[in-house]
PDB file of C-alpha atoms in Angstrom:
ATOM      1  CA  UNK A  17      23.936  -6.335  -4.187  1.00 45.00           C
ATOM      2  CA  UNK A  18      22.976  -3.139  -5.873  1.00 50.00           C
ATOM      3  CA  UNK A  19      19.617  -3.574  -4.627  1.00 61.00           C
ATOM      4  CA  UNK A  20      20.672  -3.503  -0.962  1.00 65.00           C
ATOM      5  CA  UNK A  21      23.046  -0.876  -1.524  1.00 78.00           C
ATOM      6  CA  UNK A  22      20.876   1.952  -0.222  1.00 90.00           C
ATOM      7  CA  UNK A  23      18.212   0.303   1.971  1.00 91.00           C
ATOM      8  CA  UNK A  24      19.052   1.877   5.025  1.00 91.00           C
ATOM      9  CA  UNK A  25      17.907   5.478   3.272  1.00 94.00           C
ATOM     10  CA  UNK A  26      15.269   3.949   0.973  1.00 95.00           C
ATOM     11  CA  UNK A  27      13.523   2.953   4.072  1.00 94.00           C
ATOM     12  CA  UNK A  28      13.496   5.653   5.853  1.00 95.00           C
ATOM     13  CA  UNK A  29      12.288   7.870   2.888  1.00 96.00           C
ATOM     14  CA  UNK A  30      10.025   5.694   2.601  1.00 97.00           C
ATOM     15  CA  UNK A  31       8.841   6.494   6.349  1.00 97.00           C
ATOM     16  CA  UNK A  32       8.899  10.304   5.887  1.00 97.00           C
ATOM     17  CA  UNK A  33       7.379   9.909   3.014  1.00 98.00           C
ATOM     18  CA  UNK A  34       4.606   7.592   4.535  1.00 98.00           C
ATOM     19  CA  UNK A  35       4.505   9.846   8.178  1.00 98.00           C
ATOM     20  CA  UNK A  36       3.845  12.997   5.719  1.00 98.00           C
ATOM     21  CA  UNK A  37       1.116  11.132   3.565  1.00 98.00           C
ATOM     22  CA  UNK A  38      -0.679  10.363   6.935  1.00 97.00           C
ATOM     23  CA  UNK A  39      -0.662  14.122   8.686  1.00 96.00           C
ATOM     24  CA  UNK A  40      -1.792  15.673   5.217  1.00 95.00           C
ATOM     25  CA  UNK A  41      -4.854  12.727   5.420  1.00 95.00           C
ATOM     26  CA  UNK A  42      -5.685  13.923   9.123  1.00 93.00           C
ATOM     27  CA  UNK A  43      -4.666  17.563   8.104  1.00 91.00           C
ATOM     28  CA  UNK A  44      -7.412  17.050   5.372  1.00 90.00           C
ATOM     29  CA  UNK A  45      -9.768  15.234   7.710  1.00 90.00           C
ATOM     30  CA  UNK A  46      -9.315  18.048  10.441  1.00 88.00           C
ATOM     31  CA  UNK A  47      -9.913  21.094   8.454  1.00 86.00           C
ATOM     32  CA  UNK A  48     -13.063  19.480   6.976  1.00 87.00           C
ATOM     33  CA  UNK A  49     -14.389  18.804  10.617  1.00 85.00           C
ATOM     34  CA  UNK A  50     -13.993  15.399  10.118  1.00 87.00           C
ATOM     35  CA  UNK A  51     -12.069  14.769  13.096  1.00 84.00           C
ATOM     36  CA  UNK A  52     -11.997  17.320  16.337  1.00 80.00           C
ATOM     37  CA  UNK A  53      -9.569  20.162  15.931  1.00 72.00           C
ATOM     38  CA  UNK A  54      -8.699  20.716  19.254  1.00 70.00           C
ATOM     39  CA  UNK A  55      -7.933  23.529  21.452  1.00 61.00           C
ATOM     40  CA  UNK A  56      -5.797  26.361  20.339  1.00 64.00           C
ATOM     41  CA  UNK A  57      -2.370  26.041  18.826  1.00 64.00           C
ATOM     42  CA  UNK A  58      -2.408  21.890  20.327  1.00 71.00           C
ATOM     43  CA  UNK A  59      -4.416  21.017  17.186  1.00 84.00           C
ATOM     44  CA  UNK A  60      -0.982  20.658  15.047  1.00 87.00           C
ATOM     45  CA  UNK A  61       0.873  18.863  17.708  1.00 89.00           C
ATOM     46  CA  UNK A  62      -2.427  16.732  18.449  1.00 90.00           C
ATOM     47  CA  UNK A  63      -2.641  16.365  14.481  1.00 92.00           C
ATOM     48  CA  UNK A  64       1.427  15.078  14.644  1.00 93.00           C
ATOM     49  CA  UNK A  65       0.671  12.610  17.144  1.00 94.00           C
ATOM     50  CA  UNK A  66      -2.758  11.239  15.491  1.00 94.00           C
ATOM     51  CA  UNK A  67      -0.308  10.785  12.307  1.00 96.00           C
ATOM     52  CA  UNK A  68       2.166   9.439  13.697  1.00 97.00           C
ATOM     53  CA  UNK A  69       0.242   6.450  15.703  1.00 97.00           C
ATOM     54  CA  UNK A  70      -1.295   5.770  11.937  1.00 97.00           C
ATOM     55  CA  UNK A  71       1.571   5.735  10.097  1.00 97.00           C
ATOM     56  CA  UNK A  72       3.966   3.367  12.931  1.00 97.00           C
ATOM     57  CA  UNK A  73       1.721   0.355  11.894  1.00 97.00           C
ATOM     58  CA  UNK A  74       1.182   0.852   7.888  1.00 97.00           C
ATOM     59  CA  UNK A  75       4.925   1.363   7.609  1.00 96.00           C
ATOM     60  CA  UNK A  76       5.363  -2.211   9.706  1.00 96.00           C
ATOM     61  CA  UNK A  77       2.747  -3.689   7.043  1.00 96.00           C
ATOM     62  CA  UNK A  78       3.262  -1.939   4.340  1.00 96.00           C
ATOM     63  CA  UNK A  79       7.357  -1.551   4.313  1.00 96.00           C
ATOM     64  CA  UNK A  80       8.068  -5.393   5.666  1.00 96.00           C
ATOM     65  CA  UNK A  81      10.248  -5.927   2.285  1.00 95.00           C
ATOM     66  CA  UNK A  82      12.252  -2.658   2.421  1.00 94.00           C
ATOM     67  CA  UNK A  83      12.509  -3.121   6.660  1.00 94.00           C
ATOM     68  CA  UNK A  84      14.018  -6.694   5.601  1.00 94.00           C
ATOM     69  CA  UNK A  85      16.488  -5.390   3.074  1.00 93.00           C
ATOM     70  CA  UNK A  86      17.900  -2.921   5.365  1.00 93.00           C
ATOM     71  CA  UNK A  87      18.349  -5.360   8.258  1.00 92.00           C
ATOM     72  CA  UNK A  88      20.418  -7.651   5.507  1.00 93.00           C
ATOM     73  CA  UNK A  89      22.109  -4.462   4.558  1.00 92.00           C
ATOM     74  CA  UNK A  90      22.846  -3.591   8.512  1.00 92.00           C
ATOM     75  CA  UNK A  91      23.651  -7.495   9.473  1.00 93.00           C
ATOM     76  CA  UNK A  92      26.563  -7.320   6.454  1.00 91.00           C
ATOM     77  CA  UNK A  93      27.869  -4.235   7.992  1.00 91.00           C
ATOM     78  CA  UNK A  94      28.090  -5.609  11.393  1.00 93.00           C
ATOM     79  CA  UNK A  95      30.124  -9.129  10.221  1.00 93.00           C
ATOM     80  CA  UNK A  96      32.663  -7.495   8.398  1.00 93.00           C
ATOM     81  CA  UNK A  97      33.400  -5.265  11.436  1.00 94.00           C
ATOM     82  CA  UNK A  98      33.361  -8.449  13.402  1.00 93.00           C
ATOM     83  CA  UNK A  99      35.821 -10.175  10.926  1.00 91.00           C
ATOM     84  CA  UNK A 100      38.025  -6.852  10.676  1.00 91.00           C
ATOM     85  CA  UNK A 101      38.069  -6.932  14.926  1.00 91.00           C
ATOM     86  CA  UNK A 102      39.038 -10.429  14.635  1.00 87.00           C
ATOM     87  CA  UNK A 103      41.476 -10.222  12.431  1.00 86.00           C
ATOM     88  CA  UNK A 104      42.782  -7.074  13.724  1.00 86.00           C
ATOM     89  CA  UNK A 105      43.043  -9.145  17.594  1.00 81.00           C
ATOM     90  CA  UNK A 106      44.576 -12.109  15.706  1.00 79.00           C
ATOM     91  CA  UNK A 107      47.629 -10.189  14.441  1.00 79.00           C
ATOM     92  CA  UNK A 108      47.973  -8.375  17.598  1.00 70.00           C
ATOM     93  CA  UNK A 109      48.159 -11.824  19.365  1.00 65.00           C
ATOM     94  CA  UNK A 110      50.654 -12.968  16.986  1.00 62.00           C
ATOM     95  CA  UNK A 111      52.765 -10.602  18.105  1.00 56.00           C
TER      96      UNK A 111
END
């Protein structure tokens, strides 16, 4: 259970971590002429998109087992809140 117990912020470090990794690549790529700059000040935002469209499908490859944890970790969550609403609507219809 330990294991599971932080998912939910393990993967999304993991996705900042990954989204940052990918803009200092195209940052790299850009300021070697690799890729175009663009015009002005749009070259960061243009740089934020181009690393965010790479990074969206490594982290769905690359994070499948942490994505998987969390959703066990979220799916727990959500059936004890069930049970607690049932139970809670179970007294009150006792009543």
């Amino acid at each position: 259970m330990s294991s599971h117990k932080f998912a939910t912020l393990r993967y999304t470090a993991l996705r900042i971590g990954l989204f940052i990794a990918c803009f200092a690549v195209v940052w790299v790529l850009a300021y070697f002429h690799v890729i175009p700059l663009g015009v002005g000040a749009s070259n960061t935002i243009w740089m934020l998109l181009l690393a965010i469209v790479i990074s969206a499908p490594l982290s769905f490859v690359l994070l499948r087992k942490q994505r998987d944890a969390m959703s066990e970790q979220i799916v727990a969550k959500v059936d004890r809140q069930r049970a607690r609403i049932a139970a809670n609507a179970s007294q009150e219809d006792g009543l």
